């Protein structure tokens, strides 16, 4: 039997704390995701005037970004730690949310970059953010 140097009681306390953080984080992400994905369709069609082809392209850019960056961000998690990877992910996802919500105003400020391009950039940020959190959030348990 392998014993932890901190002692069994302290090890159990650390596992309980990690489990509570994990459950809380998963709850918040699930709530935000369900709210976000419900309102995205409305936002894309009514505010950004996207057609069906553009809607498919938005999802395609997101998934291609995930495909390209999954391995790279996994190396970051293995090298610098999973906690660091999750923290980086939350910042990148937050910036993606801010950018996507600001697409309307950014398109007005810069007429040379259309709102659809800003939206695609935000999807790239989402894809990179999700790859940072993918696997790193559950590997610590």
XYZ file of C-alpha atoms in Angstrom:
141
model
C 0.000 0.000 0.000
C 1.347 3.412 -0.973
C 1.117 6.092 1.678
C 1.054 9.789 1.012
C 3.603 11.807 3.019
C 0.954 14.312 4.069
C -1.080 11.635 5.784
C -4.354 9.998 4.922
C -6.590 12.616 6.565
C -4.877 15.504 4.768
C -4.980 13.611 1.477
C -8.725 13.041 1.888
C -9.199 16.756 2.657
C -7.278 17.736 -0.488
C -9.370 15.343 -2.599
C -12.606 16.724 -1.123
C -11.524 20.286 -1.881
C -10.548 19.367 -5.450
C -13.867 17.595 -5.963
C -15.824 20.622 -4.723
C -13.922 22.972 -7.029
C -14.436 20.578 -9.942
C -18.175 20.219 -9.331
C -18.604 23.976 -8.903
C -16.643 24.698 -12.060
C -18.597 22.122 -14.074
C -21.907 23.565 -12.823
C -20.951 27.116 -13.789
C -19.660 26.019 -17.198
C -22.804 23.950 -17.871
C -25.092 26.827 -16.869
C -23.144 29.354 -18.925
C -22.947 27.026 -21.923
C -26.653 26.240 -21.962
C -27.534 29.924 -21.679
C -24.920 30.911 -24.212
C -25.827 28.362 -26.880
C -29.505 29.231 -26.550
C -28.906 32.915 -27.140
C -26.153 32.567 -29.766
C -28.534 31.472 -32.498
C -30.763 34.456 -31.889
C -27.793 36.832 -31.714
C -26.246 35.484 -34.917
C -29.422 35.712 -36.964
C -31.075 38.869 -35.621
C -28.117 41.094 -34.719
C -25.392 39.931 -37.111
C -27.690 38.928 -40.012
C -25.883 35.654 -40.714
C -27.199 33.360 -43.422
C -27.231 29.544 -43.100
C -23.883 29.137 -44.882
C -22.221 31.589 -42.504
C -23.725 29.773 -39.518
C -22.202 26.505 -40.729
C -18.893 28.246 -41.361
C -18.831 29.578 -37.780
C -19.164 26.056 -36.399
C -16.614 24.714 -38.857
C -14.007 27.289 -37.844
C -14.559 26.431 -34.185
C -14.159 22.688 -34.756
C -11.117 23.067 -37.024
C -9.463 25.224 -34.373
C -10.113 22.540 -31.763
C -8.673 19.913 -34.105
C -5.518 21.936 -34.767
C -4.791 23.052 -31.196
C -5.798 20.010 -29.113
C -2.333 18.461 -29.121
C -0.474 21.728 -28.614
C -2.505 22.758 -25.597
C -2.205 19.251 -24.185
C 1.562 19.667 -24.191
C 1.143 22.970 -22.348
C -0.992 21.230 -19.710
C 1.542 18.440 -19.310
C 4.514 20.809 -19.164
C 3.216 23.672 -17.021
C 0.438 21.928 -15.111
C -3.230 21.298 -15.533
C -4.280 24.057 -13.148
C -2.332 26.578 -15.224
C -3.954 25.215 -18.372
C -7.460 25.632 -16.918
C -6.671 29.189 -15.768
C -5.357 30.085 -19.231
C -8.483 28.533 -20.743
C -10.832 30.616 -18.614
C -9.045 33.834 -19.609
C -9.081 32.954 -23.315
C -12.744 31.923 -23.184
C -13.603 35.142 -21.344
C -11.828 37.206 -23.987
C -13.683 35.260 -26.664
C -17.016 36.062 -25.002
C -16.148 39.749 -24.781
C -14.999 39.823 -28.407
C -18.097 38.034 -29.652
C -20.391 40.329 -27.693
C -18.523 43.348 -29.046
C -18.720 42.317 -32.706
C -21.478 44.814 -33.432
C -19.475 47.749 -32.065
C -16.166 46.597 -33.533
C -17.693 46.407 -37.008
C -18.969 49.971 -36.609
C -15.533 51.225 -35.509
C -13.616 49.534 -38.296
C -15.384 49.422 -41.624
C -12.445 47.563 -43.204
C -13.075 44.426 -41.070
C -16.616 43.025 -41.396
C -18.518 41.745 -38.391
C -18.328 38.195 -39.733
C -14.514 38.295 -39.599
C -14.630 39.440 -35.963
C -17.026 36.590 -35.228
C -14.661 34.059 -36.808
C -11.774 35.434 -34.737
C -13.857 34.973 -31.593
C -14.588 31.372 -32.642
C -10.858 30.725 -33.005
C -10.416 32.062 -29.474
C -13.214 29.778 -28.226
C -11.607 26.797 -29.914
C -8.220 27.506 -28.367
C -9.806 28.121 -24.971
C -11.744 24.865 -25.028
C -8.647 22.905 -25.977
C -6.804 24.319 -22.968
C -9.557 23.086 -20.654
C -10.209 19.828 -22.526
C -8.903 16.998 -20.382
C -7.031 19.280 -17.993
C -10.119 19.824 -15.843
C -10.737 16.120 -15.242
C -7.117 14.892 -15.186
C -6.487 16.437 -11.771
C -9.048 14.230 -10.072
